[in-house]
Coordinates of C-alpha atoms and ligand atoms in Angstrom, one line a residue:
M1 CA 114.8 152.8 177.4
S2 CA 118.1 154.6 177.8
Q3 CA 118.9 157.4 175.3
A4 CA 121.8 155.6 173.7
T5 CA 119.6 152.6 172.9
Q6 CA 116.7 154.8 171.8
I7 CA 118.9 156.6 169.3
I8 CA 120.4 153.5 167.8
H9 CA 117.1 151.6 167.5
N10 CA 115.1 154.5 166.0
I11 CA 117.2 154.2 162.9
P12 CA 115.0 152.0 160.7
I13 CA 116.1 148.8 159.0
D14 CA 115.2 148.9 155.2
E15 CA 112.0 147.1 154.7
L16 CA 112.7 146.1 151.2
T17 CA 116.2 144.5 151.6
G18 CA 116.9 144.4 155.3
A19 CA 119.8 146.7 154.9
I20 CA 121.0 147.7 158.4
A21 CA 122.2 151.1 157.3
V22 CA 119.6 153.4 155.8
P23 CA 119.9 153.3 152.0
I24 CA 120.6 156.6 150.2
Y25 CA 117.6 157.0 147.9
Q26 CA 119.3 159.1 145.3
T27 CA 116.2 159.8 143.2
S28 CA 114.2 162.8 142.1
T29 CA 110.8 161.1 141.5
F30 CA 108.9 157.9 142.3
V31 CA 107.0 155.9 139.8
Q32 CA 103.2 155.8 140.5
D33 CA 101.0 152.8 140.3
A34 CA 98.1 154.9 138.9
P35 CA 97.7 158.7 138.7
G36 CA 97.8 160.0 142.3
E37 CA 98.4 156.5 143.6
N38 CA 102.0 156.1 145.0
R39 CA 103.9 154.2 147.7
G40 CA 104.2 157.1 150.1
Y41 CA 106.4 159.3 148.0
D42 CA 105.8 161.2 144.8
Y43 CA 108.6 163.8 144.3
A44 CA 111.8 164.0 146.3
R45 CA 111.4 167.7 147.4
S46 CA 108.2 166.8 149.1
G47 CA 109.6 163.6 150.6
N48 CA 112.5 161.2 150.4
P49 CA 112.9 158.0 152.4
T50 CA 116.5 158.8 153.5
R51 CA 115.6 162.3 154.6
K52 CA 112.4 160.9 156.3
A53 CA 114.5 158.5 158.4
L54 CA 116.6 161.5 159.6
E55 CA 113.5 163.6 160.3
D56 CA 111.8 160.9 162.3
L57 CA 114.9 160.3 164.2
A58 CA 115.3 164.0 165.0
A59 CA 111.7 164.0 166.3
V60 CA 112.4 161.1 168.6
L61 CA 115.6 162.7 169.9
E62 CA 113.9 165.9 170.8
N63 CA 110.6 164.2 172.1
G64 CA 108.7 166.1 169.4
S65 CA 106.1 165.0 166.9
T66 CA 107.5 166.2 163.6
G67 CA 111.0 166.7 162.2
A68 CA 112.1 168.5 159.1
A69 CA 115.6 168.5 157.6
F70 CA 117.0 171.5 155.8
A71 CA 120.0 172.4 153.6
S72 CA 121.6 174.4 156.5
G73 CA 120.9 175.7 160.0
L74 CA 120.1 179.0 158.5
A75 CA 117.5 177.5 156.1
A76 CA 115.9 175.9 159.2
I77 CA 115.8 179.3 160.9
D78 CA 114.3 180.8 157.7
A79 CA 111.5 178.2 157.7
V80 CA 110.6 179.0 161.3
V81 CA 110.4 182.8 160.7
K82 CA 108.1 182.1 157.7
L83 CA 105.5 180.9 160.2
L84 CA 105.1 184.7 161.0
E85 CA 103.3 187.4 159.1
S86 CA 104.1 191.0 158.2
G87 CA 103.6 193.2 161.3
D88 CA 104.6 190.4 163.8
E89 CA 107.5 190.8 166.2
I90 CA 110.2 188.4 167.3
I91 CA 111.9 188.8 170.7
A92 CA 115.4 187.3 170.5
V93 CA 118.2 186.6 172.9
D94 CA 120.6 189.6 172.6
D95 CA 123.7 187.6 171.7
I96 CA 122.0 185.5 169.1
Y97 CA 123.9 183.6 166.5
G98 CA 125.3 186.1 164.0
G99 CA 123.7 184.5 161.0
A100 CA 120.3 184.6 162.5
F101 CA 120.8 188.3 163.4
R102 CA 121.8 189.0 159.8
Q103 CA 118.7 187.1 158.4
F104 CA 116.3 188.9 160.8
T105 CA 117.7 192.4 160.1
Q106 CA 118.7 192.2 156.5
I107 CA 116.1 190.0 155.1
Y108 CA 113.0 189.9 157.3
R109 CA 112.9 193.6 158.3
K110 CA 112.1 194.3 154.6
F111 CA 109.0 192.1 154.9
G112 CA 107.7 193.9 157.9
I113 CA 108.9 191.5 160.7
S114 CA 110.6 193.3 163.5
V115 CA 112.9 192.0 166.1
K116 CA 113.7 193.2 169.7
Y117 CA 116.8 191.9 171.4
V118 CA 116.6 191.2 175.1
D119 CA 118.9 189.7 177.7
T120 CA 116.8 186.6 178.4
T121 CA 119.2 185.3 181.1
D122 CA 116.8 187.3 183.4
P123 CA 113.2 186.3 182.4
A124 CA 112.0 189.6 183.9
N125 CA 113.5 191.4 180.9
L126 CA 111.2 189.4 178.6
L127 CA 108.2 190.4 180.7
D128 CA 109.1 194.1 180.2
A129 CA 109.6 193.7 176.4
I130 CA 106.7 191.5 175.4
S131 CA 103.7 193.0 173.7
A132 CA 100.6 192.1 171.7
K133 CA 102.7 192.2 168.5
T134 CA 105.2 189.6 169.8
K135 CA 104.5 186.2 168.1
L136 CA 107.8 184.4 168.6
I137 CA 110.4 184.2 171.3
W138 CA 113.9 183.1 170.1
I139 CA 116.4 181.7 172.5
E140 CA 119.7 180.0 172.4
T141 CA 121.2 178.5 175.5
P142 CA 124.1 178.3 175.9
T143 CA 124.9 181.2 173.6
N144 CA 127.8 181.9 171.4
P145 CA 130.5 182.9 172.4
T146 CA 129.9 183.9 176.0
L147 CA 127.9 180.8 176.9
K148 CA 125.0 182.7 178.6
I149 CA 122.3 180.4 180.0
T150 CA 118.6 181.1 179.7
D151 CA 115.9 179.4 181.8
I152 CA 113.8 177.7 179.1
Q153 CA 111.0 176.8 181.4
A154 CA 110.6 180.3 182.8
I155 CA 110.7 181.9 179.3
S156 CA 108.1 179.4 178.0
K157 CA 105.7 180.1 180.9
I158 CA 105.8 183.8 180.1
A159 CA 105.3 183.1 176.3
K160 CA 102.3 180.9 177.0
L161 CA 100.6 183.7 178.9
H162 CA 101.0 186.0 175.9
D163 CA 100.1 183.3 173.3
C164 CA 103.4 183.3 171.5
L165 CA 105.6 180.6 170.3
V166 CA 109.0 179.7 171.7
C167 CA 111.8 178.5 169.5
V168 CA 115.0 177.2 171.1
D169 CA 118.2 176.9 169.0
N170 CA 119.6 173.8 170.7
T171 CA 122.7 173.6 168.6
F172 CA 125.2 174.2 171.4
A173 CA 123.6 171.7 173.9
S174 CA 122.5 169.0 171.5
P175 CA 119.4 166.8 172.3
V176 CA 121.7 164.6 174.4
L177 CA 122.0 167.2 177.0
Q178 CA 118.9 169.3 176.8
K179 CA 115.3 168.8 175.6
P180 CA 113.6 172.2 175.1
L181 CA 110.2 170.7 174.1
D182 CA 110.0 168.9 177.5
L183 CA 110.6 172.3 179.1
G184 CA 107.7 174.1 177.4
A185 CA 109.2 175.2 174.1
D186 CA 107.1 174.8 170.9
I187 CA 110.0 174.4 168.4
V188 CA 113.5 173.3 168.6
L189 CA 116.1 173.9 166.0
H190 CA 119.6 172.6 165.2
S191 CA 122.5 173.5 163.0
A192 CA 123.2 169.8 162.4
T193 CA 126.5 171.0 160.9
K194 CA 127.7 171.0 164.5
Y195 CA 127.3 168.1 167.0
L196 CA 124.6 166.1 165.2
G197 CA 126.8 165.6 162.1
G198 CA 129.7 165.7 164.4
H199 CA 132.6 165.3 161.9
S200 CA 132.9 168.7 160.3
D201 CA 132.0 167.3 156.9
L202 CA 128.5 168.7 156.1
I203 CA 126.1 171.6 156.3
A204 CA 122.6 170.8 157.6
G205 CA 119.7 172.1 159.7
L206 CA 116.8 170.5 161.6
V207 CA 113.5 171.7 163.0
V208 CA 111.4 169.7 165.4
T209 CA 108.0 170.7 166.6
K210 CA 106.0 169.7 169.7
T211 CA 102.7 169.4 167.9
T212 CA 101.8 167.8 164.6
E213 CA 99.8 170.9 163.8
L214 CA 102.9 173.1 163.9
G215 CA 104.8 170.4 162.2
E216 CA 102.5 170.4 159.2
K217 CA 103.0 174.1 158.8
I218 CA 106.8 173.7 158.9
K219 CA 106.6 170.8 156.4
F220 CA 104.4 172.9 154.1
I221 CA 107.0 175.7 154.2
Q222 CA 109.8 173.1 153.6
N223 CA 108.1 171.9 150.5
A224 CA 106.9 175.3 149.3
C225 CA 110.2 177.0 149.7
G226 CA 112.4 174.0 148.9
A227 CA 115.6 174.2 151.0
V228 CA 115.6 170.5 151.7
L229 CA 118.6 168.4 152.8
S230 CA 120.0 166.0 150.2
P231 CA 119.7 162.2 150.6
F232 CA 123.5 161.9 151.0
D233 CA 123.8 164.6 153.6
S234 CA 120.7 163.1 155.4
W235 CA 122.5 159.8 155.5
L236 CA 125.7 161.5 156.9
V237 CA 123.7 163.1 159.7
I238 CA 122.1 159.8 160.6
R239 CA 125.5 158.2 160.7
G240 CA 126.7 161.1 163.0
I241 CA 123.7 160.7 165.3
E242 CA 124.5 157.0 165.8
T243 CA 127.5 158.0 168.0
L244 CA 126.0 161.3 169.3
E245 CA 125.5 160.3 172.9
L246 CA 129.0 158.8 173.1
R247 CA 130.7 161.9 171.5
V248 CA 128.8 164.5 173.5
R249 CA 129.5 162.9 176.8
Q250 CA 133.3 162.9 175.9
H251 CA 133.1 166.5 174.6
C252 CA 131.6 167.5 178.0
L253 CA 134.3 165.6 180.1
N254 CA 137.1 167.1 178.0
A255 CA 135.6 170.6 178.2
Q256 CA 135.1 170.5 182.0
R257 CA 138.6 169.4 182.5
I258 CA 140.0 172.1 180.3
A259 CA 137.8 174.9 181.7
E260 CA 138.9 174.0 185.3
W261 CA 142.5 174.0 184.2
L262 CA 142.2 177.3 182.4
Q263 CA 140.7 179.0 185.4
G264 CA 143.9 178.8 187.3
Q265 CA 146.3 179.7 184.5
P266 CA 148.5 182.9 184.5
G267 CA 147.6 185.0 181.6
V268 CA 143.9 184.0 181.7
K269 CA 141.6 186.6 183.1
K270 CA 138.2 184.9 182.9
V271 CA 136.7 181.6 181.8
F272 CA 133.2 181.2 180.4
Y273 CA 131.8 177.7 180.8
P274 CA 128.4 176.8 182.2
G275 CA 129.9 173.8 184.1
L276 CA 132.0 176.1 186.3
K277 CA 130.5 177.1 189.7
S278 CA 131.6 180.7 188.8
H279 CA 129.2 180.8 185.9
P280 CA 126.3 183.2 186.8
N281 CA 123.6 180.8 185.7
H282 CA 125.4 177.5 186.6
D283 CA 122.4 176.4 188.7
V284 CA 119.9 176.9 185.8
A285 CA 122.2 175.0 183.4
E286 CA 122.5 172.2 185.9
R287 CA 118.7 172.0 186.3
Q288 CA 117.7 172.1 182.6
S289 CA 120.5 170.1 181.0
S290 CA 122.4 166.9 181.8
G291 CA 125.8 168.3 180.8
F292 CA 127.5 171.6 179.9
G293 CA 128.7 171.0 176.4
G294 CA 132.0 171.2 174.5
V295 CA 132.4 175.0 174.0
I296 CA 134.5 177.2 176.3
S297 CA 135.5 180.8 175.9
F298 CA 138.1 182.6 177.8
E299 CA 139.5 186.1 178.1
L300 CA 143.2 186.8 178.1
E301 CA 144.8 189.0 180.7
E302 CA 146.5 190.8 177.9
N303 CA 143.2 192.0 176.3
T304 CA 144.4 192.8 172.8
T305 CA 143.8 191.4 169.3
E306 CA 147.5 190.9 169.0
A307 CA 147.8 188.7 172.0
A308 CA 144.7 186.7 170.9
K309 CA 146.2 186.3 167.4
T310 CA 149.4 185.0 168.9
L311 CA 147.5 182.4 170.9
V312 CA 145.2 181.1 168.2
T313 CA 148.2 180.7 165.8
S314 CA 150.3 179.0 168.4
T315 CA 148.2 175.8 169.0
R316 CA 149.0 172.6 167.3
Y317 CA 145.9 170.4 168.0
F318 CA 143.3 173.3 168.2
K319 CA 142.9 174.2 164.5
L320 CA 142.1 177.8 163.7
A321 CA 138.6 177.7 162.2
E322 CA 135.0 178.8 162.6
S323 CA 132.3 176.2 163.6
L324 CA 132.1 173.7 166.4
G325 CA 130.9 170.3 167.4
G326 CA 133.3 168.1 165.4
V327 CA 135.8 165.5 166.6
K328 CA 138.7 167.8 165.9
S329 CA 139.3 170.6 168.4
L330 CA 138.9 174.1 166.9
I331 CA 140.0 177.5 168.2
S332 CA 138.7 180.9 167.1
H333 CA 139.0 184.6 167.8
P334 CA 135.4 185.9 167.7
A335 CA 136.4 189.6 167.5
T336 CA 138.1 189.2 164.1
M337 CA 136.2 186.1 162.9
T338 CA 132.6 185.3 163.7
H339 CA 131.8 188.7 165.2
K340 CA 133.9 190.9 162.8
S341 CA 130.8 192.6 161.3
I342 CA 129.6 193.9 164.7
P343 CA 130.8 197.5 165.5
D344 CA 133.6 197.3 168.1
E345 CA 131.7 199.1 170.8
K346 CA 128.6 197.0 170.5
R347 CA 130.7 193.9 170.3
R348 CA 132.6 194.7 173.5
A349 CA 129.4 195.7 175.3
A350 CA 128.1 192.2 174.5
G351 CA 131.2 190.7 176.3
V352 CA 133.1 189.8 173.2
E353 CA 136.4 191.5 174.1
D354 CA 139.4 191.8 171.9
G355 CA 141.2 189.2 174.0
L356 CA 138.3 186.6 173.9
I357 CA 139.1 183.2 172.6
R358 CA 136.6 180.5 171.8
L359 CA 137.3 176.7 171.9
S360 CA 135.3 173.9 170.5
V361 CA 136.8 171.1 172.5
G362 CA 137.1 167.9 170.4
L363 CA 137.6 164.3 171.2
E364 CA 141.4 164.2 171.5
N365 CA 143.0 163.3 174.8
A366 CA 142.2 166.1 177.3
E367 CA 145.8 166.2 178.6
D368 CA 147.2 166.6 175.1
L369 CA 144.8 169.5 174.6
I370 CA 145.9 171.1 177.9
G371 CA 149.5 170.7 176.9
D372 CA 148.7 172.5 173.6
L373 CA 147.0 175.4 175.3
H374 CA 149.8 175.6 177.9
L375 CA 152.4 176.2 175.2
A376 CA 150.2 178.7 173.4
L377 CA 149.7 180.7 176.6
K378 CA 153.5 180.7 177.1
A379 CA 154.0 182.0 173.6
V380 CA 151.6 184.9 174.4
K381 CA 153.6 185.6 177.6
L382 CA 156.9 185.6 175.8
K383 CA 155.7 187.9 173.1
T384 CA 154.2 190.4 175.6
E385 CA 157.5 190.4 177.6
V386 CA 159.6 191.0 174.5
A387 CA 157.3 193.9 173.4
A388 CA 157.5 195.5 176.9
S389 CA 161.3 195.2 177.3
P390 CA 163.4 198.3 176.5
V391 CA 165.2 198.3 173.1
C392 CA 169.0 198.6 173.6
Ligands
PLP1 C1 126.2 177.3 163.1 C2 125.0 177.8 163.8 C3 123.8 178.1 163.0 C4 123.7 178.1 161.5 O1 123.9 176.9 161.0 P1 124.5 176.6 159.5 O2 124.3 175.1 159.4 O3 125.9 177.1 159.5 O4 123.6 177.3 158.5 C5 122.7 178.5 163.8 N1 122.7 178.5 165.1 C6 123.8 178.2 165.8 C7 123.8 178.3 167.3 C8 125.0 177.9 165.2 O5 126.1 177.6 165.9

């Protein structure tokens, strides 16, 4: 069965009424037939039919056994870390999502969980860093905002030898393009706020595990800690997933076209996009995913915050905002937005220069988006020339 058909036909028809859309079961509790005798549900934190439809769908999408839906991507990350114990160590990709970095360092360090950051784009670096204390390897591929690519299969092989779990944050690729569990990972995680929801209208997170054993542990944490996704937001994510395949394919086509165009533009120094042959791990991306996603970053020739600000405030269709994965194109300046809290030197060392711009390419017409960027680049050029000209 093709993926598009699989997605659409794993959304259940309501058994009671035949409703073709999953009903929103807006209820906190379920009436029992006798004490302890229920119809599959007892209390809505522990289980809700709308949420369950989403969780089962997520498991199918990622070729896993168990899905769990959370109130945000960060709540999903939190549930995975809670598999660990005090004294355990995580090895994480060095340019990990900022919110995960904050949670690891400002919350979990207090509880005795340590984190080592490693450039996982070369699996040899993991071999050097791994120890008996390491219990979890955390990767994102592609990463944010420099779109680094890590070989999931190579990392998983090393992790297996050392008996530790591999969790892949698959938010940027989406399950349409990349299936980490098929490549050896144990856990896959999504900020469903992004491509899965797809319309910039909700906050949600998902965890899918390869084995039911690990799935039961995540489900236990989900119920014990309580950061569940509401029935309404579960319904919205299901509705987003119905068009996921179609949307992601178009995001990829638009992004490839724009990345190639950007590469030749005056005023643009460097373009980061895994679909470009110039990307250092283009071959790995091509091998492990069926597309390169909708996020592009690029560096301006004029490598200053001022030039970047001119650019991001000169676009008409690319709206200035954090986040990604929605139908509307977004533009952001990581140095002063998502990566503001990282000290300048550390940020630049990670490749997030002052003149770096990130695009979440939406579903508008690609030529319109190119026209928009063309004018914005012209605005930067004009401003730079005016600033450089002598005052008379
Ligand atoms: C947005 C994002 C998250 C966090 O998800 P929220 O839904 O905002 O809590 C985690 N990982 C990645 C890669 C993200 O882009």
